PDB file of N, CA and C in Angstrom:
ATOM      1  N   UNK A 192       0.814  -1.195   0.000  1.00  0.00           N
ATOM      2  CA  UNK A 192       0.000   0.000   0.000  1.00  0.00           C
ATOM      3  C   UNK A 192       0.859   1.263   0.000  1.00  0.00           C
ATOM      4  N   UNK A 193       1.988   1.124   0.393  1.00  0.00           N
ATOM      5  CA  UNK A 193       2.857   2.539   0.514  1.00  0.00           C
ATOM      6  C   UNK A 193       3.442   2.089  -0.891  1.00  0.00           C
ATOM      7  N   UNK A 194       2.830   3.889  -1.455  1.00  0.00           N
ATOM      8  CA  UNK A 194       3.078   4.185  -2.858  1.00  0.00           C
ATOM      9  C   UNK A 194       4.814   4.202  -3.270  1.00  0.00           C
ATOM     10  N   UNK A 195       5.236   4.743  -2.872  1.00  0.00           N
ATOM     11  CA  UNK A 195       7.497   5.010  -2.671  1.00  0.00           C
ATOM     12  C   UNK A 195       7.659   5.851  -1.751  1.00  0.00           C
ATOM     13  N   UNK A 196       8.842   5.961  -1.560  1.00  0.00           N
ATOM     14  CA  UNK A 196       9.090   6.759  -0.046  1.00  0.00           C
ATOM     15  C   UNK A 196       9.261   7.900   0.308  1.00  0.00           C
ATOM     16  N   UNK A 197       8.872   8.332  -0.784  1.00  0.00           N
ATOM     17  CA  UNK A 197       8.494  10.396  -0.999  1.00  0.00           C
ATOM     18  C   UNK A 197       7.194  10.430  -1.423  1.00  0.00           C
ATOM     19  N   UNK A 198       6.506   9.532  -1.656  1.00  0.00           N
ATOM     20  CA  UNK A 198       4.894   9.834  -2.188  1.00  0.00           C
ATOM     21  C   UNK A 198       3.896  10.289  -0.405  1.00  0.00           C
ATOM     22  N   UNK A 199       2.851  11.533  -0.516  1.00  0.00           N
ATOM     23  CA  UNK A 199       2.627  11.910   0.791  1.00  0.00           C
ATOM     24  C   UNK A 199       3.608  12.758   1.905  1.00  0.00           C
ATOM     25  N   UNK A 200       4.895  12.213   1.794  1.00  0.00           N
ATOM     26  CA  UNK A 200       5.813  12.786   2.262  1.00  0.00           C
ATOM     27  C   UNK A 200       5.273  14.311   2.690  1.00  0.00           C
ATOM     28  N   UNK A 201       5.100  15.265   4.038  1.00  0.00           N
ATOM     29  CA  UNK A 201       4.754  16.437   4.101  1.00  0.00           C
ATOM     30  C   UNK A 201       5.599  17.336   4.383  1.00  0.00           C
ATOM     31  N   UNK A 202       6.778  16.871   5.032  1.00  0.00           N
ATOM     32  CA  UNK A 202       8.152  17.476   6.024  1.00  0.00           C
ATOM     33  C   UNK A 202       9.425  16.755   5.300  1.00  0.00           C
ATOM     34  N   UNK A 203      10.591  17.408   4.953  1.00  0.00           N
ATOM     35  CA  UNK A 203      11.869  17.000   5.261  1.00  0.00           C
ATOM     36  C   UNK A 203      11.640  15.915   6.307  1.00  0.00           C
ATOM     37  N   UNK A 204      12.932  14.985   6.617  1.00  0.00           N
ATOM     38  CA  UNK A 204      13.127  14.302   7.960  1.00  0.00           C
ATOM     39  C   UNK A 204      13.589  15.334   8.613  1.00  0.00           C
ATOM     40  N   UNK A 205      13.350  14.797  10.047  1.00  0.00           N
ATOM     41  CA  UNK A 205      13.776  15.845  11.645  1.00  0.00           C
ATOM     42  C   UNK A 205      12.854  16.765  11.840  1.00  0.00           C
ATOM     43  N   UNK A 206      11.746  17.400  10.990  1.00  0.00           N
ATOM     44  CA  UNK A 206      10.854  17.917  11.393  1.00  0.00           C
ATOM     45  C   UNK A 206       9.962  17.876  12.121  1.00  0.00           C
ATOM     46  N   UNK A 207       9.338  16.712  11.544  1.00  0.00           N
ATOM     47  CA  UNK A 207       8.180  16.499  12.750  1.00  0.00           C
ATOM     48  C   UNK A 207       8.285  14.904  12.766  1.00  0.00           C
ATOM     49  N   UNK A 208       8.329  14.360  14.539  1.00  0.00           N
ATOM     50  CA  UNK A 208       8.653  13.129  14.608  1.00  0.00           C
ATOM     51  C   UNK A 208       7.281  12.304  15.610  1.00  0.00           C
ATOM     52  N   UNK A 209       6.646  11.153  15.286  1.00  0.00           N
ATOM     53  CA  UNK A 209       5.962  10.488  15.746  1.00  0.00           C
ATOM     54  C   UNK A 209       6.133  10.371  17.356  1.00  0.00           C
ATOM     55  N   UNK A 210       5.283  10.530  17.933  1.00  0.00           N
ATOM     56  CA  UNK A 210       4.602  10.451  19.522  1.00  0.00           C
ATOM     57  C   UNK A 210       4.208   8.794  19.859  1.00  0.00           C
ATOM     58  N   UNK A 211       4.340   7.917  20.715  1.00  0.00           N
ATOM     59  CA  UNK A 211       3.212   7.224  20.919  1.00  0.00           C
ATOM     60  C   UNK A 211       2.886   6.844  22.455  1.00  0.00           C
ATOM     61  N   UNK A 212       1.656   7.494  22.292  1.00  0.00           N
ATOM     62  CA  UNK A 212       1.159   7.333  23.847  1.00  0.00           C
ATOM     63  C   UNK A 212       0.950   5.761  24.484  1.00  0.00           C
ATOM     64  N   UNK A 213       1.543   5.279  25.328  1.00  0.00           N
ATOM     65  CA  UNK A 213       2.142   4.190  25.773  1.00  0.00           C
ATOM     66  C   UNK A 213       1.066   4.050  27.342  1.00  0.00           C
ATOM     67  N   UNK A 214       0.165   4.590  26.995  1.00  0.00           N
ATOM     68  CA  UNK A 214      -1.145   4.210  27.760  1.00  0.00           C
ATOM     69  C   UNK A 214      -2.485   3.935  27.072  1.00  0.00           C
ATOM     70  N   UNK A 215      -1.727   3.824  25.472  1.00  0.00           N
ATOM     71  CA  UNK A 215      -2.830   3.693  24.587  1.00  0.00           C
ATOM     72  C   UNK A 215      -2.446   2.218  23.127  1.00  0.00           C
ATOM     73  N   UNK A 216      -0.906   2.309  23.443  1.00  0.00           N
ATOM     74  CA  UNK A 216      -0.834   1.566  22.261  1.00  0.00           C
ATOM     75  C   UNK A 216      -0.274   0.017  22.944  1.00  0.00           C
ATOM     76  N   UNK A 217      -0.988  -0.859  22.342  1.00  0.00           N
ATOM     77  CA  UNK A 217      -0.922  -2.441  22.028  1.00  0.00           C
ATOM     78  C   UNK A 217      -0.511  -3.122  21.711  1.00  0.00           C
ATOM     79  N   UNK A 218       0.410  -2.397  21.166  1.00  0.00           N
ATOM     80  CA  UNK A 218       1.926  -3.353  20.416  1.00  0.00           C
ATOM     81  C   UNK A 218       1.167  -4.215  19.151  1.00  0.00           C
ATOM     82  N   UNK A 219       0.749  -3.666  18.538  1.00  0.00           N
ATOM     83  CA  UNK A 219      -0.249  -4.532  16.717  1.00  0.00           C
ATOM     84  C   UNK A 219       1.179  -4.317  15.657  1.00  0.00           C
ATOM     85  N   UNK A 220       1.738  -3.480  15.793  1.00  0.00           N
ATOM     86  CA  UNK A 220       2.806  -3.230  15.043  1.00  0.00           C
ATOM     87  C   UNK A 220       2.659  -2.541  13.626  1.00  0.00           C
ATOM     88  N   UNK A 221       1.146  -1.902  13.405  1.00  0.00           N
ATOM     89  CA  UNK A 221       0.568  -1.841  12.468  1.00  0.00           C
ATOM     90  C   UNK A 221       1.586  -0.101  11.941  1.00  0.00           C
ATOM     91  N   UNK A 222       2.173   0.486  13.056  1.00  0.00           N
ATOM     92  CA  UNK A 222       3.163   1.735  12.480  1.00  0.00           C
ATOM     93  C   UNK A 222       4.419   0.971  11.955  1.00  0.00           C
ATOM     94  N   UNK A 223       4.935  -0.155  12.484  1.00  0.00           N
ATOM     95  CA  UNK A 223       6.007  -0.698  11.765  1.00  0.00           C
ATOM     96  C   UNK A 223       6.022  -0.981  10.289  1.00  0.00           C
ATOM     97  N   UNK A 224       4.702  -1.765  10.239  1.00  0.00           N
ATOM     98  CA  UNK A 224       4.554  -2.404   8.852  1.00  0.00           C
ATOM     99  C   UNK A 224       4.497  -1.207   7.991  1.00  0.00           C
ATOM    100  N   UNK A 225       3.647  -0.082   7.939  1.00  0.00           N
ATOM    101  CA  UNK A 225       3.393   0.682   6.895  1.00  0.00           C
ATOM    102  C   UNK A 225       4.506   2.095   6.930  1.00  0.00           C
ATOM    103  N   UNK A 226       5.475   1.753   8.244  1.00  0.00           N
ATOM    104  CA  UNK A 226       6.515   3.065   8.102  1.00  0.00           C
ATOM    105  C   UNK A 226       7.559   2.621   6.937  1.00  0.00           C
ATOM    106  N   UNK A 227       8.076   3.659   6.194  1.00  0.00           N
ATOM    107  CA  UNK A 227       8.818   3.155   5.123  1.00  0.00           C
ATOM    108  C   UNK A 227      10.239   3.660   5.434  1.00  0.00           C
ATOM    109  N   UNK A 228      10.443   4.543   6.449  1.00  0.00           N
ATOM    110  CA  UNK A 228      11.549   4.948   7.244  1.00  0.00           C
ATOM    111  C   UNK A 228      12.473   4.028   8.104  1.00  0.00           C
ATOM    112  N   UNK A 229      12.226   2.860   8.703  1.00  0.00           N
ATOM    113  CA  UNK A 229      12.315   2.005   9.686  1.00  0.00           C
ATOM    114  C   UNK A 229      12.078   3.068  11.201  1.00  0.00           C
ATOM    115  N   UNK A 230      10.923   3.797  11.138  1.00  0.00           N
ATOM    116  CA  UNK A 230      10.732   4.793  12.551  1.00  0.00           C
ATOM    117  C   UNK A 230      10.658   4.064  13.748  1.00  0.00           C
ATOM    118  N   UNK A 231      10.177   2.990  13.699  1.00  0.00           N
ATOM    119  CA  UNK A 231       9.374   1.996  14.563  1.00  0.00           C
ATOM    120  C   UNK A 231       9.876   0.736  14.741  1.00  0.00           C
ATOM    121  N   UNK A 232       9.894   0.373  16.463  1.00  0.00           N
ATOM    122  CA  UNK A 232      10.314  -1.088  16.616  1.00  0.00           C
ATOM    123  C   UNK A 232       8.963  -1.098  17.531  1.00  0.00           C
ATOM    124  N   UNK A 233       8.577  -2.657  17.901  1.00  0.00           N
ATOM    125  CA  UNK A 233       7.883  -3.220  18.909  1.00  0.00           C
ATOM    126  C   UNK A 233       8.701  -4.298  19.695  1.00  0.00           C
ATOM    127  N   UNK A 234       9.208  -4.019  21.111  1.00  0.00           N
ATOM    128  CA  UNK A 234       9.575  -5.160  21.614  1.00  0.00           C
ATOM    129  C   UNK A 234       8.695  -4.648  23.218  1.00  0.00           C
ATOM    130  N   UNK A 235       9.300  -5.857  23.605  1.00  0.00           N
ATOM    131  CA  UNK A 235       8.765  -6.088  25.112  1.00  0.00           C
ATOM    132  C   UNK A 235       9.188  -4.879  25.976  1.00  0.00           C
ATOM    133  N   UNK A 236       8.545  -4.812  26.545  1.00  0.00           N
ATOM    134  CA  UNK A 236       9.043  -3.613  28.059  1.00  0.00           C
ATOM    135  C   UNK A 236       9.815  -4.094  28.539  1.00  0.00           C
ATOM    136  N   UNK A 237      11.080  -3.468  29.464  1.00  0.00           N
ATOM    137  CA  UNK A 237      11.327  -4.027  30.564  1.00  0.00           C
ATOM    138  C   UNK A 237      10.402  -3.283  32.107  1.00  0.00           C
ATOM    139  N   UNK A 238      10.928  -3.589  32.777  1.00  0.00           N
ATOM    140  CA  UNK A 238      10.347  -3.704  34.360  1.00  0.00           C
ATOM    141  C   UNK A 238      10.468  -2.396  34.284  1.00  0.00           C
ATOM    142  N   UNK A 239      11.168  -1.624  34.521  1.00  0.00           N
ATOM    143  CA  UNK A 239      10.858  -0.078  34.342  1.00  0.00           C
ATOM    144  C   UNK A 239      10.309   0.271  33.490  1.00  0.00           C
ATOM    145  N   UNK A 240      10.447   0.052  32.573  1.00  0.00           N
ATOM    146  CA  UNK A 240       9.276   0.718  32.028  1.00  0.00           C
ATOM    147  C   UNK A 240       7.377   0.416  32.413  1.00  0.00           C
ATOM    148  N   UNK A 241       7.823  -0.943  32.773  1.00  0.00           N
ATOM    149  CA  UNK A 241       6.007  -0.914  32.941  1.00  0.00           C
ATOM    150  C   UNK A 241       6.067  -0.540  34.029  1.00  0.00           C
ATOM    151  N   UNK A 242       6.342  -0.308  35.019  1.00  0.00           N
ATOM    152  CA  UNK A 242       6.803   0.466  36.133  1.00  0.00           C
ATOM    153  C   UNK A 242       6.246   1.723  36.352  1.00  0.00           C
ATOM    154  N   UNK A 243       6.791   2.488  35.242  1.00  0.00           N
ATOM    155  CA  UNK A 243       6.124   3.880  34.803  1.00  0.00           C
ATOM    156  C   UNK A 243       5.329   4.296  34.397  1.00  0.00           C
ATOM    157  N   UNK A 244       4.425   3.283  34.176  1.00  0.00           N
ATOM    158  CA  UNK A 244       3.008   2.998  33.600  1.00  0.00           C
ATOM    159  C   UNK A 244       2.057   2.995  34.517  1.00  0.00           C
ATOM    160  N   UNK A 245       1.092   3.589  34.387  1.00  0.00           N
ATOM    161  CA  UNK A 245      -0.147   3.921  35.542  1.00  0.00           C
ATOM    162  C   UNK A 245      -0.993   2.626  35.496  1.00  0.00           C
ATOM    163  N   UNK A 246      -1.644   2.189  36.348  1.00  0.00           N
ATOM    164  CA  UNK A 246      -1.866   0.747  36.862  1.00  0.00           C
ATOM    165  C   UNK A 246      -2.848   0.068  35.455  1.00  0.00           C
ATOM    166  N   UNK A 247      -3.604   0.905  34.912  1.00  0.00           N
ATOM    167  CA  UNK A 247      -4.271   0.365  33.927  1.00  0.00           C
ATOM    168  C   UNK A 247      -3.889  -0.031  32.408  1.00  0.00           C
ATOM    169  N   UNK A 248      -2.345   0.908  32.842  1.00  0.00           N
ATOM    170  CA  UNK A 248      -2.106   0.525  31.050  1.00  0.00           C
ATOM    171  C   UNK A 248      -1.110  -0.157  31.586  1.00  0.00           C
ATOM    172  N   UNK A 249      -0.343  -0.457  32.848  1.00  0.00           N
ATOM    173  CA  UNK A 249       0.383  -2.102  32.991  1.00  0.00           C
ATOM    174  C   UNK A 249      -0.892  -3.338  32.750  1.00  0.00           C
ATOM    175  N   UNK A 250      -1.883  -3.255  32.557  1.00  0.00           N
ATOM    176  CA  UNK A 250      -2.604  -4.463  32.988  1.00  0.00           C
ATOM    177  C   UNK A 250      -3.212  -4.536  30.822  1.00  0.00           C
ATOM    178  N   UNK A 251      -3.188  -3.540  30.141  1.00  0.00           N
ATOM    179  CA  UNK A 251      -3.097  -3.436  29.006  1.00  0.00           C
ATOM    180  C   UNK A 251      -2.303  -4.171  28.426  1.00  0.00           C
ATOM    181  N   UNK A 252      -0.839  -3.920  29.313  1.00  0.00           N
ATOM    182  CA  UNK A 252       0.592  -4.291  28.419  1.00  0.00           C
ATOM    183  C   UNK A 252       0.225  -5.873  28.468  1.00  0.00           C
ATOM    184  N   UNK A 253       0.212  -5.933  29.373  1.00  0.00           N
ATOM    185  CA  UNK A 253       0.024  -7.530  30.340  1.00  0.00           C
ATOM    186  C   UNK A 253      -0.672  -8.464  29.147  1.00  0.00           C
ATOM    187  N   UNK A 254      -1.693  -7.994  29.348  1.00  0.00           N
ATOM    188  CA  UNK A 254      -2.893  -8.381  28.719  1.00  0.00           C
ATOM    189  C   UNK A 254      -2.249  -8.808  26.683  1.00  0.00           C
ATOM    190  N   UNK A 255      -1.843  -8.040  26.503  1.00  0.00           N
ATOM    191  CA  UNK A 255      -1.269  -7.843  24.817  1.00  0.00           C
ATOM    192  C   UNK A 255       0.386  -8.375  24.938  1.00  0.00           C
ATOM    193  N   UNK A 256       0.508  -8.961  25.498  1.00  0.00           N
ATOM    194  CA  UNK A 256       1.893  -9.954  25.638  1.00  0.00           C
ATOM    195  C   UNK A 256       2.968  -9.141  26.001  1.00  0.00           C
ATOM    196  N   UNK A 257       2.887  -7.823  27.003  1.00  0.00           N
ATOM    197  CA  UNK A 257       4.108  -6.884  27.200  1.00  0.00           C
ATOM    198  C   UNK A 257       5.102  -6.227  26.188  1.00  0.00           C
ATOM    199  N   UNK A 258       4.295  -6.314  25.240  1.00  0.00           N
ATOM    200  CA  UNK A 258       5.369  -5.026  23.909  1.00  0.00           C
ATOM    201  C   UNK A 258       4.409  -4.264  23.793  1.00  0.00           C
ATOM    202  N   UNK A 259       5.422  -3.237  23.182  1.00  0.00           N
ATOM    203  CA  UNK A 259       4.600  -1.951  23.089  1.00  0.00           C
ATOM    204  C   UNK A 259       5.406  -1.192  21.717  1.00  0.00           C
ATOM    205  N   UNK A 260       4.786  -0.790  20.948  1.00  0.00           N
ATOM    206  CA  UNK A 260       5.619   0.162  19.619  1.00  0.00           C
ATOM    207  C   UNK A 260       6.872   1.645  20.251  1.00  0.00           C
ATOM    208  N   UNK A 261       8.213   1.481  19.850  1.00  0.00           N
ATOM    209  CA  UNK A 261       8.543   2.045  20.351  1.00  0.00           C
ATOM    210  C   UNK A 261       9.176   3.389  19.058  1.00  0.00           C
ATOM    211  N   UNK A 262       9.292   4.906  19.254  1.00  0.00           N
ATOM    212  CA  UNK A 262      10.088   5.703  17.914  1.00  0.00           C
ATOM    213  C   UNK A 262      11.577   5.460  18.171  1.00  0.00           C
ATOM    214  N   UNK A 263      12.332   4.731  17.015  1.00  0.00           N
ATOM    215  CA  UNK A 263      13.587   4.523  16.935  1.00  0.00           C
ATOM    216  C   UNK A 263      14.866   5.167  16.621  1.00  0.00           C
ATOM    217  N   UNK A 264      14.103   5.891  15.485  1.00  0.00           N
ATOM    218  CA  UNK A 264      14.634   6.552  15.003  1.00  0.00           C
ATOM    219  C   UNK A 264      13.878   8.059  14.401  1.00  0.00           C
ATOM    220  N   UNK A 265      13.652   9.175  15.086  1.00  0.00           N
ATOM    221  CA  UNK A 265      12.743   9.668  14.803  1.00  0.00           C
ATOM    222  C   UNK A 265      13.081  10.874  14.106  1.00  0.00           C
ATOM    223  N   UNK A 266      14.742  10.860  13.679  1.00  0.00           N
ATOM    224  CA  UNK A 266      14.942  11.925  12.464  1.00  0.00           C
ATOM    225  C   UNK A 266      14.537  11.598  11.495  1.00  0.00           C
ATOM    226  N   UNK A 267      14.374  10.168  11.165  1.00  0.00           N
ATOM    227  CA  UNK A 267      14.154   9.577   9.949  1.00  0.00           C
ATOM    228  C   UNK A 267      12.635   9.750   9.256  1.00  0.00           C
ATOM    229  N   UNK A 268      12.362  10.595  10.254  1.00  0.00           N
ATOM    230  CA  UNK A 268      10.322  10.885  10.142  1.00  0.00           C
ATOM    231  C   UNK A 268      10.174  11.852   9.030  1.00  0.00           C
ATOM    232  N   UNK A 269       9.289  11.458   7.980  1.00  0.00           N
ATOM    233  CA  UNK A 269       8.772  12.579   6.926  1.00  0.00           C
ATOM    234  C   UNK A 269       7.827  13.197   6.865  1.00  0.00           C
ATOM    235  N   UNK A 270       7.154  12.905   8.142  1.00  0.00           N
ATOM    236  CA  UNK A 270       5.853  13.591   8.375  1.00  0.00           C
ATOM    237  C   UNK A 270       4.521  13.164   7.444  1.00  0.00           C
ATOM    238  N   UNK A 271       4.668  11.683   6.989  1.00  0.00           N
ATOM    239  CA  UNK A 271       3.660  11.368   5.953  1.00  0.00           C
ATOM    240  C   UNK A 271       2.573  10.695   6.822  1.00  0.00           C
ATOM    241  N   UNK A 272       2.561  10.280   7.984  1.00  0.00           N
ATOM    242  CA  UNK A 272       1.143   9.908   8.605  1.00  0.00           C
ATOM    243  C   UNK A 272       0.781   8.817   8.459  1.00  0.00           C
ATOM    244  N   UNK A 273       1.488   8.413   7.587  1.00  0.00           N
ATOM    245  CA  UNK A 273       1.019   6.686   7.442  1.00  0.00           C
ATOM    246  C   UNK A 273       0.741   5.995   8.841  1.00  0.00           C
ATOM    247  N   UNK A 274       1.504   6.561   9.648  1.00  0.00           N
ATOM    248  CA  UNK A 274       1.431   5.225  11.021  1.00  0.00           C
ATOM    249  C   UNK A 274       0.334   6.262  12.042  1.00  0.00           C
ATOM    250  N   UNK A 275       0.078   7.097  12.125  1.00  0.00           N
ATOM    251  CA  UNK A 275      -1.229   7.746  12.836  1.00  0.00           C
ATOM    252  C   UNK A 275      -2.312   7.371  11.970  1.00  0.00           C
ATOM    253  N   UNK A 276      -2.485   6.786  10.413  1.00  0.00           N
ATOM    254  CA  UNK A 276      -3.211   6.851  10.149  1.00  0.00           C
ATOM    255  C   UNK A 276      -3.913   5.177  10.410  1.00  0.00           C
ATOM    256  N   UNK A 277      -2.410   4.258  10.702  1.00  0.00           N
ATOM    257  CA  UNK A 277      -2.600   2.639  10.688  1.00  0.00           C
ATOM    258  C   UNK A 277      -2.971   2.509  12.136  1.00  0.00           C
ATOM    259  N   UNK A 278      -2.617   3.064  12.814  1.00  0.00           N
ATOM    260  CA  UNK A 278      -2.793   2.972  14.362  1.00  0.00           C
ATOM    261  C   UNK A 278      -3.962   2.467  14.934  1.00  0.00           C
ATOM    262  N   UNK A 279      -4.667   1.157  14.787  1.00  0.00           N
ATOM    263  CA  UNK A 279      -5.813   1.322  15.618  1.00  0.00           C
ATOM    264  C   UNK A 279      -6.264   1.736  16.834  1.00  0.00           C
ATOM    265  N   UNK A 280      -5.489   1.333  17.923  1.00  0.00           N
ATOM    266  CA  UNK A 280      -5.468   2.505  18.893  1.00  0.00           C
ATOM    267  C   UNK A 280      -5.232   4.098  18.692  1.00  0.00           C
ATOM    268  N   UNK A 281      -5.229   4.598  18.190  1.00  0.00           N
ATOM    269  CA  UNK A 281      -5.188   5.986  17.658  1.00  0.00           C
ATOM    270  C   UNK A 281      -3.709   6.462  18.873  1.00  0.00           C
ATOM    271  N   UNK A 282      -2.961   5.995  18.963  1.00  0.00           N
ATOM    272  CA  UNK A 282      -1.792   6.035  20.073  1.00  0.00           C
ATOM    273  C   UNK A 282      -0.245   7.074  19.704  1.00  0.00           C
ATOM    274  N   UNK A 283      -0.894   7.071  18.186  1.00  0.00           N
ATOM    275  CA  UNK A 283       0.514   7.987  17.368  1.00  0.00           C
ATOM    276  C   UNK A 283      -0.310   9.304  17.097  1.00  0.00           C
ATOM    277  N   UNK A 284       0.473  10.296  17.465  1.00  0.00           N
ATOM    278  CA  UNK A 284       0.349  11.519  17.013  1.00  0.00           C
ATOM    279  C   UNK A 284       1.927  12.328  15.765  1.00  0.00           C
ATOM    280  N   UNK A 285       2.009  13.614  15.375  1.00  0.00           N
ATOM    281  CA  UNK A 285       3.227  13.636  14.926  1.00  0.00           C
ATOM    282  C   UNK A 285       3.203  15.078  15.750  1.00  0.00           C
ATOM    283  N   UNK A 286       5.000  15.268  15.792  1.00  0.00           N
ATOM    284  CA  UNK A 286       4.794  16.654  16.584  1.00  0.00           C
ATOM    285  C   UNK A 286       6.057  17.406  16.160  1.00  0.00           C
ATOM    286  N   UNK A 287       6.150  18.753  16.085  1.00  0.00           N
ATOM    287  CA  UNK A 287       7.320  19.550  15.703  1.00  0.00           C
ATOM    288  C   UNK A 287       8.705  19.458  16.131  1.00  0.00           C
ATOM    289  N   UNK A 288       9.489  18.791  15.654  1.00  0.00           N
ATOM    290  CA  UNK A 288      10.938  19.148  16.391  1.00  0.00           C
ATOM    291  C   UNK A 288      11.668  20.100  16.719  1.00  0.00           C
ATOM    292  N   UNK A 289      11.818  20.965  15.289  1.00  0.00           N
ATOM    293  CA  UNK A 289      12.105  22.166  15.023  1.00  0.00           C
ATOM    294  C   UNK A 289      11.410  23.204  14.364  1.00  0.00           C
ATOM    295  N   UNK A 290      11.188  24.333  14.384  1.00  0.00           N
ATOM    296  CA  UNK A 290      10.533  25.128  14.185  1.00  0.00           C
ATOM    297  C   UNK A 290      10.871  25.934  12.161  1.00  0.00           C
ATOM    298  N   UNK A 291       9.794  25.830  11.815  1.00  0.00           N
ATOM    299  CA  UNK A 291      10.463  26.403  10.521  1.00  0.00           C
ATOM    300  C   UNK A 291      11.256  28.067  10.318  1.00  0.00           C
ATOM    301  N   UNK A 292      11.771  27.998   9.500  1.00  0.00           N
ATOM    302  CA  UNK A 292      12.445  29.008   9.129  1.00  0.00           C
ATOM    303  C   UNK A 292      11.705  29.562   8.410  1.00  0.00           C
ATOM    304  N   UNK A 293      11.647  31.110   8.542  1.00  0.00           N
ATOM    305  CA  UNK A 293      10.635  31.606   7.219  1.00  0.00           C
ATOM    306  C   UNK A 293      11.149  32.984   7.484  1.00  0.00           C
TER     307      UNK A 293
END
């Protein structure tokens, strides 16, 4: 489904880099598959991290085999939306790094 890796494209990379709220996402991996950047890994938590997690979204993680989608690399972001748009949990947002020049 991803057309080539400038098609949609909205930003240079480093502009604006993917969010994911980690009281919302499930680890489906569905931003991995359709990022064409490699932005995205899913592995397991460790103990701190679910740790840091407020009691309901440890019992989420739990529940969905303890991974969670993590941003890897988030210069590599083009701001094309593909993975806010795959997200069934709606858990990805994108957000400004740097501010434009104008």
């Amino acid at each position: 489904m991803i057309a080539g890796k400038d098609a949609g494209c909205k930003q240079p990379p480093g502009v604006l880099a993917p969010r994911i709220d980690a009281t919302r996402c499930e680890g489906k991996a569905d931003c991995v598959v359709v990022c064409p950047y490699d932005v995205f890994v899913v592995r397991k938590l460790d103990a701190s991290e679910r740790r840091a997690l407020p009691l309901v979204a440890r019992l989420k993680v739990w529940v969905h085999g303890g991974e969670q989608g993590f941003v890897v690399n988030p210069n590599q972001c083009h701001g094309c939306g593909l993975c806010v748009a795959a997200c069934p949990e709606k858990a990805i947002s994108l957000t400004r790094l740097v501010a434009e020049m104008g």
